[in-house]
Amino acid sequence: MRHPLVIGNWKLNGSTKMVKELIEKLHNELNNIINCNIAIAPPTLYLSQAKKALINSNITLAAQDVDINLFGAFTGDNSAEMLKDIGVKYVIIGHSERRIYHNETDELIAQKFSILKSQGLIPVLCIGESKEENNAGKTEQVCANQIDKILHYLSIDAFKNSVIAYEPIWAIGTYKSATPTQAQSVHKFIRNHIAKQDPIVAEKIIIQYGGSVNVNNASKLFVQPDIDGALVGGESLKAHSFISIVNTASIIKKVY
Ligand code: 13P
């Protein structure tokens, strides 16, 4: 049985005041949750503040990106070692916003995957198709390709204790989530695709759904057998919504 994982991706949002207030609320309301792993991914600048605010909390820290180098003359970048040093557990890589706005390639993303594994951090590999690819019926092909590109550089063992987030680009920030049936079908395809390499890794890997997850659609998504939680964007900035989404995952995916 897989333990669900809900991560709040704050993207480029936050301030010292907001970090303090939002985390205070999450800390108070989510402290008794044991059936769902929880993480928040504030902007890098606020990770240390968040870490302090999360002392004695079951909420862990995620980062939104990482550089492929561990140290050196790479102005503006943050290394896996640094993220680990300040207490980060998960690192989101390959988000469509980075693929699109920063021209990140599958090769670069594979290098990020590799450096994270070498530091014992957990990669959250985002994959997903554009609206055009979806309309052309290429969803499965795109997802398989994005996974295969990682497998070209790393072995299937890299996917042990890693996370995949299926995030259809057309569903991100649009208030138009994939339907639970659509999402389940892609998640099952992704799991089967991994299973061709290693059925045990496939059975254990957490596959999150991301793209307009909210309090209204969370339960319908989480009842799907291959949806193991969510990567939540906009709604993770609202305490009551994020708390409700985590509670829903915890109840629906209860591990006995
Ligand atoms: P939204 O939940 O705002 O659609 O964002 C999803 C996302 O991109 C999470 O990484």
Coordinates of N, CA and C in Angstrom, one line a residue, residues 5-101:
L5 N 1.0 11.4 -0.8 CA 1.9 12.5 -0.6 C 1.2 13.7 -1.2
V6 N 1.1 14.8 -0.4 CA 0.5 16.0 -0.9 C 1.6 17.1 -0.7
I7 N 1.9 17.8 -1.8 CA 2.9 18.8 -1.7 C 2.3 20.1 -2.2
G8 N 2.5 21.2 -1.5 CA 2.1 22.5 -1.9 C 3.2 23.2 -2.6
N9 N 3.1 23.5 -3.9 CA 4.1 24.2 -4.7 C 3.7 25.7 -4.7
W10 N 4.3 26.5 -3.9 CA 4.0 27.9 -3.8 C 4.4 28.7 -5.0
K11 N 5.3 28.1 -5.8 CA 5.8 28.9 -7.0 C 6.4 30.2 -6.6
L12 N 6.2 31.3 -7.4 CA 6.8 32.5 -7.0 C 5.9 33.4 -6.2
N13 N 5.5 32.9 -5.0 CA 4.6 33.6 -4.2 C 5.1 33.5 -2.7
G14 N 5.0 34.6 -2.0 CA 5.3 34.5 -0.6 C 6.0 35.8 -0.1
S15 N 6.1 35.9 1.2 CA 6.7 37.0 1.9 C 7.0 36.5 3.3
T16 N 7.9 37.2 4.1 CA 8.1 36.7 5.4 C 6.8 36.6 6.2
K17 N 6.0 37.6 6.0 CA 4.7 37.6 6.8 C 3.8 36.4 6.4
M18 N 3.7 36.2 5.1 CA 2.9 35.1 4.5 C 3.4 33.7 5.0
V19 N 4.7 33.6 4.9 CA 5.3 32.3 5.3 C 5.0 32.0 6.8
K20 N 5.1 33.0 7.6 CA 4.9 32.9 9.1 C 3.4 32.5 9.3
E21 N 2.5 33.3 8.7 CA 1.1 33.1 8.9 C 0.5 31.8 8.3
L22 N 0.9 31.5 7.1 CA 0.4 30.3 6.5 C 0.9 29.0 7.2
I23 N 2.2 29.0 7.5 CA 2.8 27.8 8.1 C 2.2 27.6 9.6
E24 N 2.0 28.7 10.2 CA 1.3 28.6 11.6 C 0.0 27.9 11.5
K25 N -0.8 28.2 10.5 CA -2.1 27.6 10.3 C -1.9 26.1 10.0
L26 N -1.0 25.8 9.0 CA -0.9 24.4 8.6 C -0.4 23.6 9.7
H27 N 0.6 24.1 10.4 CA 1.2 23.5 11.6 C 0.1 23.1 12.6
N28 N -0.7 24.0 12.9 CA -1.8 23.7 13.9 C -2.8 22.7 13.5
E29 N -3.2 22.8 12.2 CA -4.3 22.0 11.7 C -3.9 20.6 11.2
L30 N -2.6 20.5 10.8 CA -2.2 19.2 10.2 C -1.3 18.4 11.1
N31 N -1.2 18.8 12.3 CA -0.2 18.1 13.2 C -0.6 16.6 13.5
N32 N -1.9 16.3 13.4 CA -2.3 15.0 13.8 C -2.4 14.0 12.6
I33 N -2.1 14.5 11.4 CA -2.2 13.7 10.2 C -1.1 12.7 10.2
I34 N -1.5 11.4 10.1 CA -0.5 10.4 10.0 C -0.6 9.5 8.8
N35 N -1.7 9.7 8.1 CA -2.0 8.8 6.9 C -1.5 9.5 5.6
C36 N -0.9 10.7 5.7 CA -0.5 11.3 4.4 C 0.8 12.1 4.7
N37 N 1.7 11.9 3.8 CA 3.0 12.7 3.9 C 2.7 14.1 3.3
I38 N 3.2 15.1 4.0 CA 2.9 16.5 3.6 C 4.2 17.2 3.4
A39 N 4.2 18.1 2.4 CA 5.4 18.9 2.2 C 4.9 20.3 1.6
I40 N 5.7 21.3 1.9 CA 5.5 22.6 1.2 C 6.7 23.0 0.5
A41 N 6.5 23.7 -0.6 CA 7.7 24.1 -1.4 C 7.6 25.6 -1.6
P42 N 8.0 26.4 -0.6 CA 8.1 27.8 -0.7 C 9.2 28.2 -1.7
P43 N 9.3 29.5 -2.1 CA 10.5 29.9 -2.9 C 11.8 29.7 -2.0
T44 N 12.9 29.4 -2.7 CA 14.1 29.1 -2.1 C 14.5 30.1 -1.0
L45 N 14.3 31.3 -1.2 CA 14.6 32.4 -0.3 C 14.0 32.2 1.1
Y46 N 12.8 31.5 1.1 CA 12.1 31.4 2.4 C 12.2 30.0 3.0
L47 N 13.1 29.1 2.4 CA 13.1 27.7 2.9 C 13.6 27.7 4.3
S48 N 14.6 28.5 4.7 CA 15.2 28.5 6.0 C 14.2 29.0 7.0
Q49 N 13.5 30.0 6.7 CA 12.4 30.6 7.6 C 11.3 29.5 7.8
A50 N 11.0 28.8 6.7 CA 10.0 27.8 6.7 C 10.4 26.6 7.6
K51 N 11.7 26.3 7.5 CA 12.3 25.2 8.3 C 12.1 25.4 9.8
K52 N 12.5 26.7 10.1 CA 12.4 27.0 11.6 C 10.9 27.0 12.0
A53 N 10.0 27.5 11.2 CA 8.6 27.5 11.6 C 8.0 26.1 11.6
L54 N 8.7 25.1 11.0 CA 8.2 23.7 10.9 C 8.8 22.8 12.0
I55 N 9.5 23.4 12.9 CA 10.1 22.5 14.0 C 9.0 21.9 14.7
N56 N 9.1 20.6 15.0 CA 8.1 19.8 15.7 C 6.8 19.6 14.8
S57 N 7.0 19.7 13.5 CA 5.8 19.5 12.7 C 6.0 18.3 11.8
N58 N 4.9 17.7 11.4 CA 5.0 16.6 10.4 C 5.1 17.0 9.0
I59 N 5.1 18.3 8.8 CA 5.2 18.9 7.4 C 6.7 19.0 7.1
T60 N 7.0 18.4 5.9 CA 8.4 18.5 5.5 C 8.6 19.6 4.4
L61 N 9.9 19.8 4.0 CA 10.2 20.8 3.1 C 10.5 20.3 1.7
A62 N 10.0 21.0 0.7 CA 10.4 20.7 -0.7 C 10.9 22.0 -1.3
A63 N 11.8 21.8 -2.3 CA 12.4 22.9 -3.0 C 11.8 22.8 -4.4
Q64 N 11.8 24.0 -5.1 CA 11.1 24.0 -6.4 C 12.0 23.7 -7.6
D65 N 13.3 23.7 -7.3 CA 14.3 23.4 -8.4 C 15.7 23.2 -7.7
V66 N 16.6 22.8 -8.5 CA 18.0 22.6 -8.0 C 18.9 22.8 -9.2
D67 N 20.2 23.1 -8.9 CA 21.2 23.2 -10.0 C 21.8 21.8 -10.2
I68 N 22.5 21.6 -11.3 CA 23.1 20.3 -11.6 C 24.5 20.3 -10.9
N69 N 25.0 21.4 -10.5 CA 26.4 21.5 -9.9 C 26.2 21.5 -8.3
L70 N 27.2 21.0 -7.7 CA 27.2 21.0 -6.2 C 27.8 22.3 -5.6
F71 N 28.7 22.9 -6.3 CA 29.3 24.1 -5.8 C 30.1 24.8 -7.0
G72 N 30.5 26.0 -6.8 CA 31.4 26.6 -7.8 C 30.8 27.9 -8.4
A73 N 31.4 28.3 -9.5 CA 31.0 29.6 -10.1 C 29.7 29.4 -11.0
F74 N 28.6 29.4 -10.3 CA 27.3 29.3 -11.0 C 26.4 30.3 -10.3
T75 N 26.6 31.5 -10.7 CA 25.8 32.6 -10.0 C 24.3 32.4 -10.0
G76 N 23.8 32.5 -8.9 CA 22.3 32.5 -8.8 C 21.7 31.1 -8.5
D77 N 22.6 30.1 -8.6 CA 22.0 28.8 -8.5 C 22.1 28.2 -7.0
N78 N 21.3 27.2 -6.8 CA 21.3 26.5 -5.5 C 21.6 25.0 -5.6
S79 N 22.5 24.5 -4.8 CA 22.9 23.1 -5.0 C 22.1 22.1 -4.2
A80 N 22.1 20.9 -4.6 CA 21.4 19.8 -3.8 C 22.0 19.7 -2.4
E81 N 23.3 19.9 -2.3 CA 24.0 19.9 -1.0 C 23.4 21.0 -0.1
M82 N 23.3 22.1 -0.6 CA 22.7 23.3 0.2 C 21.3 23.0 0.6
L83 N 20.5 22.5 -0.3 CA 19.1 22.2 0.0 C 19.0 21.2 1.1
K84 N 19.9 20.2 1.0 CA 19.9 19.1 2.0 C 20.4 19.7 3.3
D85 N 21.4 20.6 3.3 CA 21.9 21.2 4.5 C 20.9 22.0 5.3
I86 N 20.0 22.6 4.5 CA 19.0 23.4 5.3 C 17.7 22.6 5.6
G87 N 17.7 21.3 5.3 CA 16.6 20.4 5.7 C 15.6 20.1 4.7
V88 N 15.9 20.3 3.4 CA 14.9 20.0 2.4 C 14.9 18.4 2.2
K89 N 13.7 17.9 1.9 CA 13.5 16.5 1.7 C 13.2 16.1 0.2
Y90 N 12.3 16.9 -0.4 CA 11.9 16.7 -1.8 C 12.3 17.8 -2.6
V91 N 12.6 17.6 -3.9 CA 12.9 18.7 -4.8 C 12.1 18.4 -6.1
I92 N 11.3 19.4 -6.5 CA 10.6 19.4 -7.7 C 11.5 19.6 -8.9
I93 N 11.5 18.8 -9.9 CA 12.3 19.0 -11.1 C 11.4 18.8 -12.3
G94 N 11.8 19.5 -13.4 CA 11.1 19.3 -14.7 C 9.7 19.9 -14.7
H95 N 9.4 20.8 -13.8 CA 8.1 21.4 -13.9 C 7.9 22.1 -15.2
S96 N 6.7 22.0 -15.8 CA 6.5 22.6 -17.1 C 6.9 24.1 -17.2
E97 N 6.7 24.8 -16.1 CA 7.0 26.2 -16.1 C 8.5 26.4 -16.3
R98 N 9.3 25.5 -15.8 CA 10.8 25.5 -16.0 C 11.2 25.0 -17.4
R99 N 10.5 24.0 -17.8 CA 10.7 23.5 -19.2 C 10.4 24.6 -20.2
I100 N 9.3 25.4 -19.9 CA 8.9 26.4 -20.9 C 9.7 27.7 -20.7
Y101 N 9.7 28.2 -19.5 CA 10.3 29.6 -19.3 C 11.8 29.6 -19.2

